CSV table of C-alpha atoms in Angstrom, one decimal:
chain,number,residue,atom,x,y,z
A,9,GLN,CA,11.5,-32.8,21.7
A,10,PHE,CA,10.1,-36.4,19.8
A,11,LYS,CA,12.7,-38.5,17.8
A,12,PHE,CA,11.7,-40.4,14.8
A,13,LEU,CA,13.1,-42.0,12.1
A,14,PHE,CA,11.8,-42.3,8.4
A,15,PHE,CA,12.9,-45.0,6.6
A,16,SER,CA,12.0,-45.9,2.9
A,17,VAL,CA,13.4,-48.7,0.9
A,18,VAL,CA,11.8,-46.7,-2.7
A,19,SER,CA,14.5,-43.5,-3.0
A,20,TYR,CA,12.2,-41.6,-4.9
A,21,ARG,CA,9.6,-41.2,-2.4
A,22,GLY,CA,12.0,-41.2,0.5
A,23,SER,CA,13.8,-38.0,-0.7
A,24,ALA,CA,10.4,-36.5,-1.4
A,25,VAL,CA,9.2,-36.7,1.7
A,26,ALA,CA,12.6,-36.1,3.6
A,27,LYS,CA,12.3,-32.8,1.8
A,28,ILE,CA,8.6,-32.2,3.4
A,29,ILE,CA,9.9,-33.4,6.9
A,30,GLY,CA,13.1,-30.8,6.7
A,31,ASN,CA,11.0,-28.0,6.3
A,32,ASN,CA,8.2,-28.9,8.9
A,33,VAL,CA,10.5,-29.6,11.5
A,34,LYS,CA,12.0,-26.1,11.3
A,35,ASN,CA,8.9,-24.7,12.7
A,36,LEU,CA,7.7,-27.6,14.9
A,37,GLN,CA,9.5,-27.1,18.2
A,38,LYS,CA,8.2,-30.7,19.4
A,39,PHE,CA,10.4,-32.6,17.3
A,40,ALA,CA,14.5,-33.1,17.1
A,41,SER,CA,15.3,-30.2,14.4
A,42,THR,CA,17.9,-33.2,12.5
A,43,VAL,CA,16.2,-35.4,10.2
A,44,LYS,CA,18.1,-38.8,9.8
A,45,MET,CA,17.8,-41.3,6.8
A,46,TRP,CA,19.7,-44.3,5.6
A,47,VAL,CA,20.6,-45.1,2.3
A,48,PHE,CA,22.6,-47.7,0.9
A,49,GLU,CA,25.7,-46.4,-0.8
A,50,GLU,CA,26.2,-45.7,-4.3
A,51,THR,CA,28.7,-43.9,-6.5
A,52,VAL,CA,27.6,-41.1,-8.6
A,53,ASN,CA,30.1,-39.5,-11.3
A,54,GLY,CA,32.6,-40.8,-8.9
A,55,ARG,CA,31.2,-39.5,-6.0
A,56,LYS,CA,29.3,-41.5,-2.9
A,57,LEU,CA,25.8,-40.3,-3.1
A,58,THR,CA,25.9,-39.6,0.7
A,59,ASP,CA,28.6,-37.2,0.6
A,60,ILE,CA,26.3,-35.4,-2.3
A,61,ILE,CA,23.3,-35.3,-0.6
A,62,ASN,CA,25.0,-34.2,2.6
A,63,ASN,CA,27.1,-31.3,1.3
A,64,ASP,CA,25.3,-30.5,-2.1
A,65,HIS,CA,21.5,-31.4,-0.7
A,66,GLU,CA,20.1,-32.9,-3.5
A,67,ASN,CA,19.7,-36.4,-4.4
A,68,VAL,CA,21.2,-36.4,-7.8
A,69,LYS,CA,20.2,-39.6,-8.8
A,70,TYR,CA,16.6,-40.7,-7.7
A,71,LEU,CA,15.0,-36.9,-7.1
A,72,PRO,CA,17.3,-34.4,-9.5
A,73,GLY,CA,16.6,-31.0,-9.6
A,74,HIS,CA,14.6,-30.5,-6.5
A,75,LYS,CA,17.4,-29.3,-3.4
A,76,LEU,CA,16.8,-30.7,0.2
A,77,PRO,CA,16.8,-28.7,3.2
A,78,GLU,CA,20.1,-28.6,5.1
A,79,ASN,CA,18.8,-30.6,8.0
A,80,VAL,CA,18.2,-33.5,6.0
A,81,VAL,CA,21.1,-35.9,6.6
A,82,ARG,CA,21.9,-39.1,4.7
A,83,PHE,CA,24.0,-42.0,6.4
A,84,TRP,CA,25.3,-45.1,4.8
A,85,VAL,CA,24.0,-48.5,5.3
A,86,ASP,CA,25.8,-52.1,4.4
A,87,PRO,CA,24.2,-53.2,1.4
A,88,HIS,CA,24.8,-56.8,2.2
A,89,SER,CA,22.5,-56.2,5.6
A,90,GLY,CA,19.1,-56.4,4.0
A,91,GLN,CA,16.1,-54.1,4.2
A,92,LEU,CA,16.6,-52.8,7.6
A,93,PRO,CA,18.4,-50.1,8.8
A,94,LEU,CA,21.4,-51.1,11.3
A,95,ALA,CA,19.3,-52.6,14.3
A,96,SER,CA,21.3,-50.7,16.8
A,97,SER,CA,20.6,-47.6,15.6
A,98,ILE,CA,17.0,-48.0,15.2
A,99,ARG,CA,16.3,-49.0,18.7
A,100,GLN,CA,16.8,-45.6,20.1
A,101,PHE,CA,13.8,-44.5,18.0
A,102,PRO,CA,10.3,-44.7,19.8
A,103,ASP,CA,8.4,-44.0,16.8
A,104,PHE,CA,9.2,-45.3,13.1
A,105,LEU,CA,7.3,-44.3,9.7
A,106,ALA,CA,8.3,-46.3,7.1
A,107,SER,CA,7.1,-46.3,2.8
A,108,PHE,CA,8.0,-49.9,1.7
A,109,GLN,CA,6.3,-51.8,-0.6
A,110,GLY,CA,6.4,-55.4,-0.4
A,111,ILE,CA,5.6,-58.4,1.4
A,112,ASP,CA,7.7,-61.7,2.9
A,113,GLU,CA,6.7,-65.4,3.4
A,114,GLY,CA,6.2,-66.6,6.7
A,115,PRO,CA,5.5,-70.0,8.0
A,116,GLU,CA,2.1,-69.6,8.2
A,117,GLY,CA,1.8,-67.5,4.7
A,118,LEU,CA,2.1,-63.7,4.5
A,119,LYS,CA,4.3,-61.7,6.8
A,120,LEU,CA,4.3,-58.0,6.1
A,121,ILE,CA,7.6,-56.1,6.5
A,122,SER,CA,5.9,-53.8,9.4
A,123,ASP,CA,5.7,-57.1,11.5
A,124,ILE,CA,9.5,-58.4,10.9
A,125,ILE,CA,10.5,-55.0,12.2
A,126,ARG,CA,8.2,-54.6,15.5
A,127,GLU,CA,9.3,-58.4,15.9
A,128,LYS,CA,12.9,-57.9,15.3
A,129,MET,CA,13.4,-54.1,16.8
A,130,GLY,CA,10.9,-54.1,19.7
A,131,ILE,CA,9.3,-50.8,18.3
A,132,ASP,CA,6.0,-49.3,17.1
A,133,ILE,CA,5.8,-49.1,13.4
A,134,SER,CA,3.4,-46.7,11.4
A,135,VAL,CA,3.4,-47.2,7.3
A,136,LEU,CA,2.5,-44.4,4.8
A,137,MET,CA,1.0,-45.2,1.5
A,138,GLY,CA,-0.6,-43.3,-1.1
A,139,ALA,CA,-1.0,-41.7,-4.6
A,140,ASN,CA,2.3,-39.5,-4.1
A,141,ILE,CA,4.5,-39.8,-7.4
A,142,ALA,CA,7.9,-38.6,-5.9
A,143,SER,CA,8.6,-36.0,-8.6
A,144,GLU,CA,5.3,-34.3,-7.8
A,145,VAL,CA,5.1,-34.5,-3.7
A,146,ALA,CA,8.8,-32.7,-4.3
A,147,ALA,CA,7.1,-30.0,-6.8
A,148,GLU,CA,4.5,-29.2,-4.1
A,149,LYS,CA,1.8,-30.6,-6.3
A,150,PHE,CA,-1.6,-31.4,-4.6
A,151,CYS,CA,-1.7,-35.1,-3.4
A,152,GLU,CA,-2.9,-36.7,-0.6
A,153,THR,CA,-1.7,-40.1,1.3
A,154,THR,CA,-2.9,-42.4,4.0
A,155,ILE,CA,-1.0,-43.5,7.4
A,156,GLY,CA,-2.0,-46.8,9.2
A,157,SER,CA,-0.7,-46.8,12.6
A,158,LYS,CA,-1.5,-49.8,15.1
A,159,VAL,CA,-1.5,-46.7,17.6
A,160,ILE,CA,-3.6,-43.9,16.4
A,161,GLN,CA,-1.6,-41.6,18.7
A,162,ASN,CA,1.6,-41.8,17.0
A,163,GLY,CA,-0.4,-42.0,13.5
A,164,LEU,CA,-1.6,-38.8,14.4
A,165,LEU,CA,2.3,-37.5,15.7
A,166,PHE,CA,3.2,-38.3,12.1
A,167,LYS,CA,0.5,-36.4,10.3
A,168,GLU,CA,1.3,-33.3,12.1
A,169,LEU,CA,5.0,-33.7,11.5
A,170,LEU,CA,3.9,-34.1,7.2
A,171,GLN,CA,0.9,-32.7,6.6
A,172,THR,CA,1.5,-29.5,4.3
A,173,PRO,CA,-1.6,-27.7,2.3
A,174,ASN,CA,-0.8,-29.6,-0.6
A,175,PHE,CA,0.3,-33.0,1.0
A,176,ARG,CA,-3.2,-33.8,3.0
A,177,ILE,CA,-2.7,-36.9,5.2
A,178,THR,CA,-5.8,-39.2,6.6
A,179,VAL,CA,-4.5,-41.4,9.4
A,180,VAL,CA,-6.4,-44.9,9.9
A,181,ASP,CA,-5.9,-47.9,12.1
A,182,ASP,CA,-6.4,-50.3,9.9
A,183,ALA,CA,-2.3,-50.4,9.4
A,184,ASP,CA,-2.2,-53.8,7.4
A,185,THR,CA,-4.5,-53.2,5.1
A,186,VAL,CA,-2.6,-49.7,4.0
A,187,GLU,CA,0.6,-51.6,3.8
A,188,LEU,CA,-0.6,-54.5,1.7
A,189,CYS,CA,-2.7,-52.1,-0.3
A,190,GLY,CA,0.8,-50.5,-1.2
A,191,ALA,CA,2.2,-54.2,-1.8
A,192,LEU,CA,-0.5,-55.5,-4.5
A,193,LYS,CA,-0.9,-52.4,-6.5
A,194,ASN,CA,2.4,-52.8,-8.3
A,195,ILE,CA,1.1,-56.5,-9.2
A,196,VAL,CA,-2.2,-54.7,-10.9
A,197,ALA,CA,0.0,-52.2,-12.2
A,198,VAL,CA,2.2,-54.8,-14.3
A,199,GLY,CA,-1.1,-56.4,-15.7
A,200,ALA,CA,-2.1,-52.8,-16.7
A,201,GLY,CA,1.4,-52.4,-18.3
A,202,PHE,CA,1.0,-55.7,-20.6
A,203,CYS,CA,-2.1,-54.3,-21.9
A,204,ASP,CA,-0.8,-51.2,-22.6
A,205,GLY,CA,1.8,-53.2,-24.5
A,206,LEU,CA,-0.8,-55.0,-26.1
A,207,ARG,CA,-2.4,-51.7,-27.3
A,208,CYS,CA,-5.4,-52.5,-26.0
A,209,GLY,CA,-7.1,-49.0,-24.7
A,210,ASP,CA,-8.1,-47.6,-21.7
A,211,ASN,CA,-11.6,-49.7,-21.8
A,212,THR,CA,-9.3,-52.4,-21.0
A,213,LYS,CA,-7.2,-51.1,-18.3
A,214,ALA,CA,-10.1,-50.1,-16.4
A,215,ALA,CA,-11.3,-53.4,-16.3
A,216,VAL,CA,-7.6,-54.5,-14.7
A,217,ILE,CA,-7.9,-51.6,-12.4
A,218,ARG,CA,-11.6,-53.1,-11.1
A,219,LEU,CA,-10.7,-56.8,-11.2
A,220,GLY,CA,-7.1,-55.9,-9.3
A,221,LEU,CA,-8.9,-53.9,-6.7
A,222,MET,CA,-11.3,-56.7,-6.3
A,223,GLU,CA,-8.6,-59.4,-5.8
A,224,MET,CA,-6.8,-56.9,-3.3
A,225,ILE,CA,-9.6,-56.8,-1.0
A,226,ALA,CA,-10.4,-60.4,-1.3
A,227,PHE,CA,-6.4,-61.0,-0.4
A,228,ALA,CA,-6.4,-58.5,2.2
A,229,ARG,CA,-9.5,-60.2,4.0
A,230,ILE,CA,-7.9,-63.6,3.6
A,231,PHE,CA,-4.7,-62.7,5.1
A,232,CYS,CA,-4.9,-59.6,7.3
A,233,LYS,CA,-4.8,-60.7,10.8
A,234,GLY,CA,-7.0,-58.0,12.0
A,235,GLN,CA,-10.0,-56.8,10.7
A,236,VAL,CA,-10.4,-55.5,7.4
A,237,SER,CA,-12.4,-52.5,6.2
A,238,THR,CA,-13.6,-51.7,3.2
A,239,ALA,CA,-13.2,-48.3,3.6
A,240,THR,CA,-9.2,-47.8,3.8
A,241,PHE,CA,-9.7,-49.2,0.2
A,242,LEU,CA,-11.3,-45.8,-0.9
A,243,GLU,CA,-8.5,-43.8,0.7
A,244,SER,CA,-5.6,-42.7,-1.1
A,245,CYS,CA,-3.5,-45.9,-0.2
A,246,GLY,CA,-6.1,-48.0,-2.1
A,247,VAL,CA,-8.0,-46.8,-5.1
A,248,ALA,CA,-6.1,-43.5,-5.7
A,249,ASP,CA,-2.8,-44.9,-5.6
A,250,LEU,CA,-4.0,-48.0,-7.9
A,251,ILE,CA,-5.0,-45.6,-10.5
A,252,THR,CA,-1.7,-43.6,-10.5
A,253,THR,CA,0.2,-46.5,-10.5
A,254,CYS,CA,-1.6,-48.1,-13.2
A,255,TYR,CA,-0.9,-44.9,-15.6
A,256,GLY,CA,1.9,-43.4,-14.3
A,257,GLY,CA,4.1,-45.7,-12.1
A,258,ARG,CA,7.2,-47.7,-13.3
A,259,ASN,CA,5.8,-50.9,-12.9
A,260,ARG,CA,3.3,-50.0,-16.0
A,261,ARG,CA,5.9,-48.5,-17.7
A,262,VAL,CA,8.2,-51.4,-17.7
A,263,ALA,CA,5.6,-54.0,-18.2
A,264,GLU,CA,4.6,-52.0,-21.1
A,265,ALA,CA,8.5,-52.3,-22.3
A,266,PHE,CA,8.3,-56.0,-21.8
A,267,ALA,CA,5.2,-56.6,-23.7
A,268,ARG,CA,6.4,-54.4,-26.8
A,269,THR,CA,10.2,-55.6,-26.6
A,270,GLY,CA,10.3,-59.2,-25.6
A,271,LYS,CA,13.1,-58.1,-23.4
A,272,THR,CA,13.3,-59.6,-19.9
A,273,ILE,CA,12.6,-57.9,-16.8
A,274,GLU,CA,16.3,-58.0,-15.5
A,275,GLU,CA,17.1,-56.1,-19.0
A,276,LEU,CA,14.5,-53.3,-18.8
A,277,GLU,CA,15.4,-52.9,-14.7
A,278,LYS,CA,18.9,-52.0,-16.1
A,279,GLU,CA,17.8,-49.9,-18.9
A,280,MET,CA,14.8,-47.9,-17.3
A,281,LEU,CA,15.4,-48.0,-13.8
A,282,ASN,CA,19.0,-47.6,-13.1
A,283,GLY,CA,19.4,-51.0,-12.2
A,284,GLN,CA,16.9,-50.8,-9.4
A,285,LYS,CA,14.6,-53.9,-8.7
A,286,LEU,CA,10.8,-53.3,-9.9
A,287,GLN,CA,8.4,-54.2,-7.1
A,288,GLY,CA,5.6,-55.7,-9.1
A,289,PRO,CA,6.8,-58.8,-10.2
A,290,GLN,CA,8.6,-60.0,-7.0
A,291,THR,CA,5.5,-59.7,-5.1
A,292,SER,CA,3.6,-61.3,-7.8
A,293,ALA,CA,6.3,-64.1,-7.3
A,294,GLU,CA,5.9,-64.0,-3.8
A,295,VAL,CA,2.1,-64.0,-3.6
A,296,TYR,CA,2.0,-66.7,-5.7
A,297,ARG,CA,3.8,-68.9,-3.7
A,298,ILE,CA,1.4,-68.0,-0.5
A,299,LEU,CA,-1.7,-68.8,-2.6
A,300,LYS,CA,-0.4,-72.1,-3.7
A,301,GLN,CA,0.9,-73.1,-0.1
A,302,LYS,CA,-3.0,-72.3,1.0
A,303,GLU,CA,-4.0,-73.7,-2.4
A,304,LEU,CA,-5.9,-70.5,-3.5
A,305,VAL,CA,-4.6,-70.0,-6.9
A,306,HIS,CA,-7.8,-70.1,-8.4
A,307,LYS,CA,-9.4,-67.5,-6.9
A,308,PHE,CA,-7.1,-64.8,-7.8
A,309,PRO,CA,-6.6,-65.3,-11.6
A,310,LEU,CA,-4.9,-61.6,-12.3
A,311,PHE,CA,-2.5,-61.9,-9.9
A,312,THR,CA,-1.6,-65.5,-11.2
A,313,ALA,CA,-1.8,-64.1,-14.6
A,314,VAL,CA,1.0,-61.5,-14.0
A,315,TYR,CA,3.4,-64.1,-12.2
A,316,GLN,CA,3.1,-66.8,-15.1
A,317,ILE,CA,3.9,-64.5,-17.5
A,318,CYS,CA,6.9,-62.5,-15.6
A,319,TYR,CA,8.5,-65.8,-14.8
A,320,GLU,CA,7.0,-68.4,-16.2
A,321,GLY,CA,7.3,-67.8,-19.8
A,322,ARG,CA,3.5,-67.7,-20.9
A,323,PRO,CA,2.2,-65.1,-23.4
A,324,VAL,CA,1.5,-61.8,-22.7
A,325,THR,CA,-2.1,-62.3,-24.5
A,326,GLU,CA,-2.7,-64.7,-21.3
A,327,MET,CA,-3.5,-61.2,-19.5
A,328,LEU,CA,-6.5,-60.8,-22.0
A,329,SER,CA,-7.7,-64.1,-21.5
A,330,CYS,CA,-7.7,-63.9,-17.6
A,331,LEU,CA,-9.6,-60.4,-17.8
A,332,GLN,CA,-12.4,-62.4,-20.4
A,333,SER,CA,-12.6,-65.3,-17.8
A,334,HIS,CA,-12.3,-63.5,-14.3
A,335,PRO,CA,-14.8,-64.6,-12.0
A,336,GLU,CA,-18.0,-61.8,-11.1
A,337,HIS,CA,-17.4,-62.7,-7.0
A,338,ILE,CA,-14.2,-63.7,-5.3
């Protein structure tokens, strides 16, 4: 039997995918029957979240109303240990599937989180990204997703593990681009939310999506180590996830509130996200520092505008100025 680990730093999506995996392994004899997931411990109504999930089989904080299979078991992770589970626990898994949305900075610029895991843990890692709003996935509404894997056999194995009639999966070997799409689309969604807050309309949002996609492709071509396939941006991890996030995601929703209320991102995170951190603003800051280091800020006006509005006190109307002056080619 194959052992595997699915790890998600986004609790909504992690719980939804755990539901799929838990049901699938009951019928697939080649996989271990217990689905192990790591979670930062929290207290909900006086009870530990891990206890609630393991005994009541429901993630009442992040995915309420959806029962998890009894073979999905949650383990506690020290929140001070960072984003990764305990190294000694991870090394027992030859294959690793993760869903995370962010990047890091290395001495030479861009550092993908998957690269950090590969280097520190010495295991292969595949990434899952796509237009997968967690509540819809858990409700078994049809959707697609993309698995990016540097070892294509591992990606196909995860496809077998995860796919259902309502959760269609495409496997590609352009893993870095898949992962980068999952991070960068959140910046674009913040820009879309700013325009919604300004009541600009759908035509303006369409421009944000198109120009944002241009910047995503340009960024990937500059910073990804391997060959970047334009076709990857036509998969669920690319344009589909971008559209979904710009219309229905948390980054768009919080950014709209930011534009309309004048409250800070931190205040809105507490009010609207139960204190969870929003990926878009954080990623825009990481991207801005990388672009500044490489003297490329001027080539990415949309990414830059989002960062400056979030962190430098620029007015939200700078978003419109960015669109109006955006170059035709990057």
